[in-house]
CSV table of C-alpha atoms in Angstrom, one decimal:
chain,number,residue,atom,x,y,z
K,19,MET,CA,-47.0,7.9,-34.9
K,20,ASN,CA,-45.7,10.1,-32.0
K,21,LYS,CA,-46.0,7.6,-29.1
K,22,LYS,CA,-46.7,9.0,-25.6
K,23,THR,CA,-45.2,8.4,-22.2
K,24,VAL,CA,-47.9,8.6,-19.6
K,25,ILE,CA,-47.9,9.0,-15.8
K,26,VAL,CA,-50.9,7.6,-13.9
K,27,ALA,CA,-51.7,8.5,-10.3
K,28,GLY,CA,-54.4,6.4,-8.7
K,29,SER,CA,-53.9,3.2,-10.8
K,30,SER,CA,-55.5,1.0,-8.1
K,31,GLY,CA,-58.8,2.9,-8.2
K,32,LEU,CA,-61.9,2.1,-10.3
K,33,VAL,CA,-61.1,4.4,-13.2
K,34,GLY,CA,-57.3,4.3,-12.8
K,35,LYS,CA,-57.3,0.5,-13.3
K,36,GLU,CA,-59.2,0.9,-16.5
K,37,VAL,CA,-56.9,3.7,-17.7
K,38,VAL,CA,-53.9,1.4,-17.3
K,39,LYS,CA,-55.7,-1.6,-18.8
K,40,GLN,CA,-56.6,0.4,-21.9
K,41,LEU,CA,-53.2,2.0,-22.3
K,42,LEU,CA,-51.5,-1.4,-22.3
K,43,THR,CA,-53.2,-2.1,-25.7
K,44,ASP,CA,-53.1,1.4,-27.1
K,45,PRO,CA,-50.6,1.7,-29.9
K,46,GLN,CA,-50.2,5.4,-29.1
K,47,CYS,CA,-48.8,4.7,-25.6
K,48,LYS,CA,-45.1,4.0,-25.4
K,49,GLU,CA,-44.6,3.8,-21.6
K,50,ILE,CA,-46.8,3.9,-18.5
K,51,ILE,CA,-45.3,5.3,-15.3
K,52,LEU,CA,-47.3,4.3,-12.3
K,53,LEU,CA,-47.0,6.4,-9.1
K,54,VAL,CA,-47.7,3.9,-6.3
K,55,ARG,CA,-47.5,3.8,-2.6
K,56,LYS,CA,-46.3,0.2,-2.8
K,57,SER,CA,-45.6,-2.2,-5.7
K,58,SER,CA,-48.7,-3.7,-7.3
K,59,GLY,CA,-46.6,-6.6,-8.7
K,60,MET,CA,-47.9,-5.7,-12.2
K,61,LYS,CA,-45.5,-6.8,-14.9
K,62,HIS,CA,-45.6,-5.5,-18.4
K,63,GLU,CA,-43.0,-4.2,-20.8
K,64,LYS,CA,-44.8,-0.8,-21.0
K,65,ILE,CA,-45.1,-0.4,-17.2
K,66,LYS,CA,-42.6,1.3,-14.9
K,67,GLU,CA,-43.6,1.5,-11.2
K,68,VAL,CA,-42.3,4.4,-9.1
K,69,ILE,CA,-42.8,4.1,-5.3
K,70,PHE,CA,-44.2,7.5,-4.5
K,71,ASP,CA,-44.8,9.4,-1.2
K,72,PHE,CA,-48.2,11.0,-1.7
K,73,THR,CA,-47.9,12.5,1.9
K,74,ALA,CA,-44.9,14.7,1.0
K,75,SER,CA,-45.5,18.4,1.1
K,76,GLU,CA,-44.0,18.8,-2.4
K,77,TYR,CA,-43.6,16.3,-5.2
K,78,SER,CA,-40.6,15.6,-7.4
K,79,LEU,CA,-39.6,13.0,-9.9
K,80,GLU,CA,-35.9,12.7,-10.9
K,81,HIS,CA,-34.9,12.1,-14.5
K,82,THR,CA,-38.5,11.7,-15.6
K,83,GLU,CA,-40.0,12.9,-18.9
K,84,ALA,CA,-43.6,12.4,-19.8
K,85,ASP,CA,-46.2,13.7,-22.2
K,86,VAL,CA,-49.5,13.0,-20.3
K,87,MET,CA,-50.6,12.8,-16.7
K,88,PHE,CA,-53.8,11.1,-15.6
K,89,ILE,CA,-54.9,12.0,-12.1
K,90,CYS,CA,-57.4,9.4,-10.9
K,91,ILE,CA,-57.1,10.0,-7.2
K,92,GLY,CA,-60.2,9.9,-5.0
K,93,THR,CA,-61.6,8.5,-1.7
K,94,THR,CA,-64.8,8.6,0.3
K,95,MET,CA,-65.7,10.1,3.7
K,96,ASN,CA,-66.7,6.6,4.9
K,97,LYS,CA,-63.1,5.4,4.3
K,98,VAL,CA,-61.1,8.4,5.6
K,99,LYS,CA,-63.6,9.4,8.4
K,100,SER,CA,-62.9,13.1,8.4
K,101,LYS,CA,-63.2,16.2,6.2
K,102,LYS,CA,-59.6,17.0,6.7
K,103,ALA,CA,-58.4,13.6,5.5
K,104,PHE,CA,-60.9,13.7,2.6
K,105,GLU,CA,-59.5,17.1,1.5
K,106,GLU,CA,-56.0,15.8,1.7
K,107,VAL,CA,-56.8,13.0,-0.9
K,108,ASP,CA,-59.3,14.7,-3.2
K,109,LEU,CA,-58.0,18.3,-3.1
K,110,HIS,CA,-54.3,18.5,-2.0
K,111,ILE,CA,-52.9,15.5,-3.7
K,112,PRO,CA,-54.3,16.4,-7.1
K,113,VAL,CA,-53.1,20.0,-6.7
K,114,LYS,CA,-49.6,18.8,-5.8
K,115,LEU,CA,-49.7,16.4,-8.8
K,116,GLY,CA,-50.7,19.4,-11.0
K,117,LYS,CA,-47.7,21.3,-9.7
K,118,LEU,CA,-45.5,18.3,-10.5
K,119,ALA,CA,-46.9,18.1,-14.1
K,120,HIS,CA,-46.1,21.8,-14.5
K,121,LYS,CA,-42.5,21.3,-13.2
K,122,LEU,CA,-42.1,18.3,-15.7
K,123,ASN,CA,-43.4,20.3,-18.6
K,124,ILE,CA,-46.1,17.7,-19.2
K,125,THR,CA,-48.2,18.6,-22.3
K,126,HIS,CA,-51.5,17.3,-21.1
K,127,VAL,CA,-53.1,16.7,-17.6
K,128,SER,CA,-56.4,14.9,-17.3
K,129,VAL,CA,-58.1,14.7,-13.9
K,130,ILE,CA,-61.3,13.0,-12.6
K,131,SER,CA,-63.6,15.4,-10.7
K,132,ALA,CA,-67.3,14.9,-10.2
K,133,MET,CA,-70.7,16.0,-11.6
K,134,GLY,CA,-71.8,19.2,-9.8
K,135,ALA,CA,-68.3,20.2,-8.8
K,136,HIS,CA,-68.2,23.9,-7.8
K,137,ALA,CA,-66.0,25.9,-5.4
K,138,LYS,CA,-69.0,27.6,-3.9
K,139,SER,CA,-71.3,24.5,-3.7
K,140,THR,CA,-73.2,24.0,-0.4
K,141,PHE,CA,-72.3,20.3,-0.6
K,142,PHE,CA,-68.9,19.5,0.9
K,143,TYR,CA,-68.0,16.9,-1.7
K,144,ASN,CA,-68.8,19.1,-4.6
K,145,ARG,CA,-67.1,22.1,-3.0
K,146,VAL,CA,-63.8,20.1,-2.5
K,147,LYS,CA,-63.9,18.9,-6.1
K,148,GLY,CA,-64.6,22.5,-7.3
K,149,ASN,CA,-61.7,23.9,-5.3
K,150,MET,CA,-59.5,21.2,-6.8
K,151,GLU,CA,-60.6,22.2,-10.3
K,152,SER,CA,-60.0,25.9,-9.6
K,153,HIS,CA,-56.5,25.3,-8.3
K,154,LEU,CA,-55.5,23.3,-11.3
K,155,ILE,CA,-57.0,25.8,-13.7
K,156,SER,CA,-55.1,28.6,-12.1
K,157,MET,CA,-51.8,26.8,-12.8
K,158,ASN,CA,-52.0,27.6,-16.5
K,159,LEU,CA,-51.0,24.0,-17.5
K,160,SER,CA,-50.2,23.5,-21.1
K,161,SER,CA,-53.5,21.6,-21.5
K,162,LEU,CA,-56.0,20.5,-18.8
K,163,THR,CA,-59.1,18.3,-19.1
K,164,ILE,CA,-61.5,18.0,-16.2
K,165,VAL,CA,-63.7,14.9,-16.4
K,166,ARG,CA,-67.0,15.0,-14.4
K,167,PRO,CA,-68.7,11.6,-14.2
K,168,SER,CA,-71.9,10.8,-12.4
K,169,LEU,CA,-72.2,7.6,-10.4
K,170,LEU,CA,-69.3,5.3,-11.4
K,171,ILE,CA,-70.1,1.7,-12.3
K,172,GLY,CA,-67.4,-1.0,-12.2
K,173,ASP,CA,-65.6,-3.7,-10.3
K,174,ARG,CA,-64.7,-2.1,-7.0
K,175,GLU,CA,-62.3,-3.6,-4.6
K,176,GLU,CA,-64.1,-2.0,-1.6
K,177,PHE,CA,-67.8,-2.4,-0.8
K,178,ARG,CA,-69.8,0.8,-0.9
K,179,PHE,CA,-73.4,0.1,0.0
K,180,GLY,CA,-75.0,3.3,-1.4
K,181,GLU,CA,-73.2,3.0,-4.7
K,182,ARG,CA,-73.8,-0.7,-5.0
K,183,LEU,CA,-77.5,-0.1,-4.4
K,184,ALA,CA,-77.7,2.7,-7.0
K,185,GLU,CA,-75.9,0.5,-9.5
K,186,LYS,CA,-78.4,-2.3,-9.0
K,187,LEU,CA,-81.3,0.1,-9.4
K,188,TYR,CA,-79.8,1.4,-12.6
K,189,LYS,CA,-79.4,-2.0,-14.1
K,190,ALA,CA,-82.9,-3.1,-13.1
K,191,ILE,CA,-84.8,0.1,-13.9
K,192,PRO,CA,-82.4,2.5,-15.8
K,193,PHE,CA,-85.2,4.9,-16.8
K,194,ILE,CA,-85.4,6.3,-13.3
K,195,TYR,CA,-82.2,8.2,-14.0
K,196,PRO,CA,-82.5,11.3,-16.3
K,197,SER,CA,-80.0,11.1,-19.1
K,198,LYS,CA,-77.9,13.9,-17.6
K,199,TYR,CA,-77.3,11.8,-14.4
K,200,GLU,CA,-77.0,8.4,-16.1
K,201,PRO,CA,-74.4,6.3,-14.2
K,202,VAL,CA,-71.3,5.6,-16.2
K,203,GLU,CA,-69.0,2.6,-16.6
K,204,SER,CA,-65.4,3.2,-15.3
K,205,SER,CA,-64.3,1.8,-18.7
K,206,SER,CA,-66.2,4.6,-20.5
K,207,VAL,CA,-64.6,7.3,-18.4
K,208,ALA,CA,-61.1,5.8,-19.0
K,209,ARG,CA,-61.9,5.6,-22.8
K,210,ALA,CA,-62.9,9.2,-22.9
K,211,MET,CA,-59.9,10.4,-20.9
K,212,ILE,CA,-57.4,8.6,-23.1
K,213,GLN,CA,-59.1,9.6,-26.4
K,214,ASP,CA,-59.1,13.3,-25.3
K,215,ALA,CA,-55.5,13.2,-24.0
K,216,PHE,CA,-54.1,11.7,-27.1
K,217,ASN,CA,-56.0,14.0,-29.5
K,218,THR,CA,-55.9,17.4,-27.8
K,219,GLN,CA,-53.7,19.6,-30.0
K,220,THR,CA,-54.1,23.1,-28.6
K,221,ASP,CA,-53.6,24.8,-25.2
K,222,SER,CA,-56.9,24.7,-23.4
K,223,VAL,CA,-58.9,24.0,-20.4
K,224,LYS,CA,-61.7,21.5,-21.2
K,225,ILE,CA,-64.5,20.1,-19.1
K,226,ILE,CA,-66.1,16.8,-20.1
K,227,GLU,CA,-69.5,16.4,-18.5
K,228,ASN,CA,-71.1,13.1,-17.8
K,229,LYS,CA,-73.3,13.1,-20.9
K,230,LYS,CA,-70.3,13.8,-23.1
K,231,ILE,CA,-68.4,10.9,-21.5
K,232,HIS,CA,-71.1,8.5,-22.7
K,233,GLU,CA,-71.1,10.1,-26.1
K,234,ILE,CA,-67.3,9.8,-26.6
K,235,SER,CA,-67.2,6.3,-25.4
K,236,ARG,CA,-70.1,5.1,-27.7
K,237,ASN,CA,-68.4,6.8,-30.7
K,238,ILE,CA,-65.1,5.1,-30.0
K,239,LEU,CA,-66.8,1.7,-29.6
K,240,LYS,CA,-68.7,2.2,-32.9
K,241,SER,CA,-65.5,3.2,-34.9
């Protein structure tokens, strides 16, 4: 088995935490390099933490070799308070990480976007995500997968009223959500990202929509 060295950016987030958790028990993963603003204190033989300046104008990692990069970076307007700050996190940081992946000759990049992402969307959030996708696609990375989940369900560290309410509604009356927009567990998104990253053989740009995330996750759990 050709074991992989993986870089994870955004390991403290809802999906990022799940990606790390699942990689720890995945026999295909040899090492997990976590890019962190400050040490998480997480200890495991597979984990190597790298204190990383996400505010830098350009990223570099000395003496680092990796096969896969998972970009799980994201925030909310409620948290950052301005469109400029939101764009810095959800657009500029992923783009700089993409450039770093290209510089490191990383074989596969997987990034979390959002359902409805489009560079010409009338909705600011979807437009930012769409611009992020467009920038990464234009880099001609060896292999790029864009994952577009709907509402994410999971154990969040921060309280988000709208998302918590939508999650409760889904659990109480799930039929109100059309299948296309069905909320998705963060563990399912992580499962789909890892399965895709470890099994993509050819140069490509792939987009995994919300419905496909559910399908991939269910198939993995059945196998």
